[in-house]
mmCIF file of C-alpha atoms in Angstrom:
data_model
loop_
_atom_site.group_PDB
_atom_site.id
_atom_site.type_symbol
_atom_site.label_atom_id
_atom_site.label_comp_id
_atom_site.label_asym_id
_atom_site.label_seq_id
_atom_site.Cartn_x
_atom_site.Cartn_y
_atom_site.Cartn_z
ATOM 1 C CA UNK A 1 0.000 0.000 0.000
ATOM 2 C CA UNK A 2 1.284 3.473 -0.910
ATOM 3 C CA UNK A 3 1.911 5.152 2.436
ATOM 4 C CA UNK A 4 0.963 8.574 1.106
ATOM 5 C CA UNK A 5 -2.356 7.458 -0.403
ATOM 6 C CA UNK A 6 -4.452 8.557 2.568
ATOM 7 C CA UNK A 7 -6.897 11.351 1.832
ATOM 8 C CA UNK A 8 -7.814 13.263 4.963
ATOM 9 C CA UNK A 9 -11.430 14.403 4.973
ATOM 10 C CA UNK A 10 -12.717 17.546 6.663
ATOM 11 C CA UNK A 11 -16.359 17.829 7.695
ATOM 12 C CA UNK A 12 -18.421 17.764 4.496
ATOM 13 C CA UNK A 13 -19.880 21.110 3.284
ATOM 14 C CA UNK A 14 -23.507 19.918 3.573
ATOM 15 C CA UNK A 15 -22.919 18.829 7.166
ATOM 16 C CA UNK A 16 -21.195 22.148 7.929
ATOM 17 C CA UNK A 17 -24.214 24.067 6.620
ATOM 18 C CA UNK A 18 -26.440 22.113 9.019
ATOM 19 C CA UNK A 19 -24.025 22.437 11.960
ATOM 20 C CA UNK A 20 -23.865 26.205 11.451
ATOM 21 C CA UNK A 21 -27.586 26.286 12.154
ATOM 22 C CA UNK A 22 -28.243 23.438 14.609
ATOM 23 C CA UNK A 23 -25.571 21.014 15.770
ATOM 24 C CA UNK A 24 -25.821 17.228 16.114
ATOM 25 C CA UNK A 25 -26.901 17.573 19.755
ATOM 26 C CA UNK A 26 -29.823 19.774 18.688
ATOM 27 C CA UNK A 27 -28.344 23.045 19.946
ATOM 28 C CA UNK A 28 -28.254 26.278 17.927
ATOM 29 C CA UNK A 29 -24.889 27.441 16.638
ATOM 30 C CA UNK A 30 -23.468 30.353 18.660
ATOM 31 C CA UNK A 31 -20.666 32.054 16.699
ATOM 32 C CA UNK A 32 -18.033 34.240 18.319
ATOM 33 C CA UNK A 33 -14.854 36.031 17.295
ATOM 34 C CA UNK A 34 -11.537 34.696 18.572
ATOM 35 C CA UNK A 35 -9.332 37.160 20.411
ATOM 36 C CA UNK A 36 -6.235 34.938 20.207
ATOM 37 C CA UNK A 37 -5.088 31.975 18.122
ATOM 38 C CA UNK A 38 -7.100 28.879 18.898
ATOM 39 C CA UNK A 39 -7.718 25.219 18.269
ATOM 40 C CA UNK A 40 -8.130 23.103 15.158
ATOM 41 C CA UNK A 41 -10.915 23.927 12.715
ATOM 42 C CA UNK A 42 -12.534 20.841 11.189
ATOM 43 C CA UNK A 43 -13.980 22.723 8.215
ATOM 44 C CA UNK A 44 -10.632 23.733 6.707
ATOM 45 C CA UNK A 45 -8.218 21.565 8.729
ATOM 46 C CA UNK A 46 -6.112 24.449 10.014
ATOM 47 C CA UNK A 47 -5.659 26.165 13.365
ATOM 48 C CA UNK A 48 -8.004 29.031 14.182
ATOM 49 C CA UNK A 49 -6.466 32.505 14.169
ATOM 50 C CA UNK A 50 -7.238 35.587 16.213
ATOM 51 C CA UNK A 51 -10.054 37.450 14.475
ATOM 52 C CA UNK A 52 -11.645 34.295 13.003
ATOM 53 C CA UNK A 53 -15.377 34.006 13.526
ATOM 54 C CA UNK A 54 -15.882 30.439 14.765
ATOM 55 C CA UNK A 55 -18.327 28.210 16.633
ATOM 56 C CA UNK A 56 -17.970 25.219 18.913
ATOM 57 C CA UNK A 57 -20.566 22.648 17.842
ATOM 58 C CA UNK A 58 -21.409 19.041 18.616
ATOM 59 C CA UNK A 59 -20.667 16.702 15.715
ATOM 60 C CA UNK A 60 -21.569 13.049 15.151
ATOM 61 C CA UNK A 61 -19.274 11.925 12.305
ATOM 62 C CA UNK A 62 -20.162 8.236 12.422
ATOM 63 C CA UNK A 63 -23.905 8.979 12.493
ATOM 64 C CA UNK A 64 -23.616 11.147 9.402
ATOM 65 C CA UNK A 65 -21.499 8.553 7.552
ATOM 66 C CA UNK A 66 -23.959 5.823 8.550
ATOM 67 C CA UNK A 67 -26.917 7.827 7.243
ATOM 68 C CA UNK A 68 -25.200 8.099 3.855
ATOM 69 C CA UNK A 69 -24.094 4.452 3.672
ATOM 70 C CA UNK A 70 -26.852 2.539 5.466
ATOM 71 C CA UNK A 71 -24.489 1.419 8.237
ATOM 72 C CA UNK A 72 -25.829 0.725 11.726
ATOM 73 C CA UNK A 73 -23.221 1.848 14.284
ATOM 74 C CA UNK A 74 -25.504 1.371 17.289
ATOM 75 C CA UNK A 75 -23.797 2.337 20.527
ATOM 76 C CA UNK A 76 -20.641 3.427 18.662
ATOM 77 C CA UNK A 77 -22.446 6.581 17.503
ATOM 78 C CA UNK A 78 -20.599 9.380 19.311
ATOM 79 C CA UNK A 79 -21.254 13.104 19.514
ATOM 80 C CA UNK A 80 -18.406 15.406 20.433
ATOM 81 C CA UNK A 81 -17.184 18.996 20.238
ATOM 82 C CA UNK A 82 -15.486 20.476 17.185
ATOM 83 C CA UNK A 83 -14.561 24.006 16.167
ATOM 84 C CA UNK A 84 -15.680 25.257 12.747
ATOM 85 C CA UNK A 85 -15.718 28.602 10.989
ATOM 86 C CA UNK A 86 -19.080 30.270 11.573
ATOM 87 C CA UNK A 87 -19.392 30.977 7.840
ATOM 88 C CA UNK A 88 -18.236 29.097 4.747
ATOM 89 C CA UNK A 89 -14.441 29.237 4.541
ATOM 90 C CA UNK A 90 -13.944 27.352 1.291
ATOM 91 C CA UNK A 91 -12.535 24.243 2.946
ATOM 92 C CA UNK A 92 -8.938 23.090 3.279
ATOM 93 C CA UNK A 93 -6.008 24.027 1.093
ATOM 94 C CA UNK A 94 -4.424 21.052 -0.705
ATOM 95 C CA UNK A 95 -1.989 19.337 1.649
ATOM 96 C CA UNK A 96 1.556 18.371 0.791
ATOM 97 C CA UNK A 97 1.997 14.588 0.423
ATOM 98 C CA UNK A 98 2.751 12.895 3.720
ATOM 99 C CA UNK A 99 1.391 15.748 5.844
ATOM 100 C CA UNK A 100 -1.647 15.681 8.064
ATOM 101 C CA UNK A 101 -3.631 18.377 9.818
ATOM 102 C CA UNK A 102 -2.870 19.299 13.401
ATOM 103 C CA UNK A 103 0.562 17.639 13.425
ATOM 104 C CA UNK A 104 2.557 18.271 16.557
ATOM 105 C CA UNK A 105 5.336 15.975 17.716
ATOM 106 C CA UNK A 106 4.397 14.387 21.039
ATOM 107 C CA UNK A 107 0.639 14.918 20.622
ATOM 108 C CA UNK A 108 -1.506 11.906 21.490
ATOM 109 C CA UNK A 109 -4.127 10.691 19.030
ATOM 110 C CA UNK A 110 -6.470 7.748 18.841
ATOM 111 C CA UNK A 111 -6.761 6.074 15.471
ATOM 112 C CA UNK A 112 -10.135 4.345 15.659
ATOM 113 C CA UNK A 113 -11.114 1.798 12.984
ATOM 114 C CA UNK A 114 -14.684 1.129 11.835
ATOM 115 C CA UNK A 115 -16.138 -1.577 9.614
ATOM 116 C CA UNK A 116 -18.822 -1.137 6.933
ATOM 117 C CA UNK A 117 -21.549 -1.460 9.585
ATOM 118 C CA UNK A 118 -20.015 1.355 11.630
ATOM 119 C CA UNK A 119 -18.759 -0.847 14.437
ATOM 120 C CA UNK A 120 -15.327 -0.412 15.998
ATOM 121 C CA UNK A 121 -12.963 -3.133 14.804
ATOM 122 C CA UNK A 122 -9.823 -1.842 16.434
ATOM 123 C CA UNK A 123 -7.788 1.169 17.190
ATOM 124 C CA UNK A 124 -4.566 2.352 18.625
ATOM 125 C CA UNK A 125 -3.013 5.110 20.600
ATOM 126 C CA UNK A 126 -0.552 7.136 18.565
ATOM 127 C CA UNK A 127 2.025 9.487 20.016
ATOM 128 C CA UNK A 128 3.121 11.592 17.088
ATOM 129 C CA UNK A 129 6.861 11.143 16.466
ATOM 130 C CA UNK A 130 9.360 13.853 15.512
ATOM 131 C CA UNK A 131 8.077 13.542 11.923
ATOM 132 C CA UNK A 132 4.321 13.303 12.634
ATOM 133 C CA UNK A 133 3.350 12.383 9.062
ATOM 134 C CA UNK A 134 5.369 9.181 9.344
ATOM 135 C CA UNK A 135 3.425 8.221 12.467
ATOM 136 C CA UNK A 136 0.101 8.807 10.751
ATOM 137 C CA UNK A 137 1.244 6.942 7.633
ATOM 138 C CA UNK A 138 2.218 3.923 9.705
ATOM 139 C CA UNK A 139 -0.981 3.922 11.784
ATOM 140 C CA UNK A 140 -3.236 4.329 8.749
ATOM 141 C CA UNK A 141 -1.380 1.666 6.751
ATOM 142 C CA UNK A 142 -1.777 -0.684 9.711
ATOM 143 C CA UNK A 143 -5.486 0.126 9.957
ATOM 144 C CA UNK A 144 -6.238 -0.378 6.269
ATOM 145 C CA UNK A 145 -4.199 -3.596 6.118
ATOM 146 C CA UNK A 146 -7.291 -5.117 7.757
ATOM 147 C CA UNK A 147 -9.810 -5.622 4.917
ATOM 148 C CA UNK A 148 -12.690 -5.159 7.381
ATOM 149 C CA UNK A 149 -11.749 -1.512 7.981
ATOM 150 C CA UNK A 150 -13.906 0.906 5.964
ATOM 151 C CA UNK A 151 -12.894 4.153 7.608
ATOM 152 C CA UNK A 152 -10.758 5.598 10.372
ATOM 153 C CA UNK A 153 -11.422 8.473 12.737
ATOM 154 C CA UNK A 154 -8.526 10.339 14.270
ATOM 155 C CA UNK A 155 -9.287 12.003 17.606
ATOM 156 C CA UNK A 156 -7.359 13.991 20.180
ATOM 157 C CA UNK A 157 -6.760 11.999 23.346
ATOM 158 C CA UNK A 158 -6.811 15.015 25.654
ATOM 159 C CA UNK A 159 -10.368 16.154 24.878
ATOM 160 C CA UNK A 160 -11.694 13.322 22.713
ATOM 161 C CA UNK A 161 -12.366 15.760 19.878
ATOM 162 C CA UNK A 162 -12.784 14.398 16.375
ATOM 163 C CA UNK A 163 -9.917 15.665 14.183
ATOM 164 C CA UNK A 164 -10.456 14.081 10.784
ATOM 165 C CA UNK A 165 -11.621 11.024 8.878
ATOM 166 C CA UNK A 166 -9.795 8.807 6.408
ATOM 167 C CA UNK A 167 -11.682 6.362 4.219
ATOM 168 C CA UNK A 168 -10.314 3.249 2.578
ATOM 169 C CA UNK A 169 -8.037 4.320 -0.309
#
């Protein structure tokens, strides 16, 4: 498997439009303007900057994927916090091969694997190495070596926040 074949997916534009109105926990979106640089934005896969108009919303990535594919994740359906731009930002810039959003050596991530029914079929803790892209490449190659894995969610360990999704190449 080509180690740089993994396409990182931000939150889809249609889902963002919905989240900017009412989030996946049923709460209205409450935008605000950042006064200092902030956390990772899941709409454009970059860090928020002072002056950005953003919102913290609840997001259920597996639920949304399941609705589109007919999967039945059951109890694995999670809702968690994510930051997004309050208005359309145009999405992410193309990434350089072998790079991933929110890379920081030493950061802890979970790499959670799901099958076609949306059930967890494995996962691992990943401490990002000095070259974080290599750590992600290895973890994703390991995940997709299992033919049962349909998609992977990468989350921050510290807060459990969803960072991004990777689907089978």
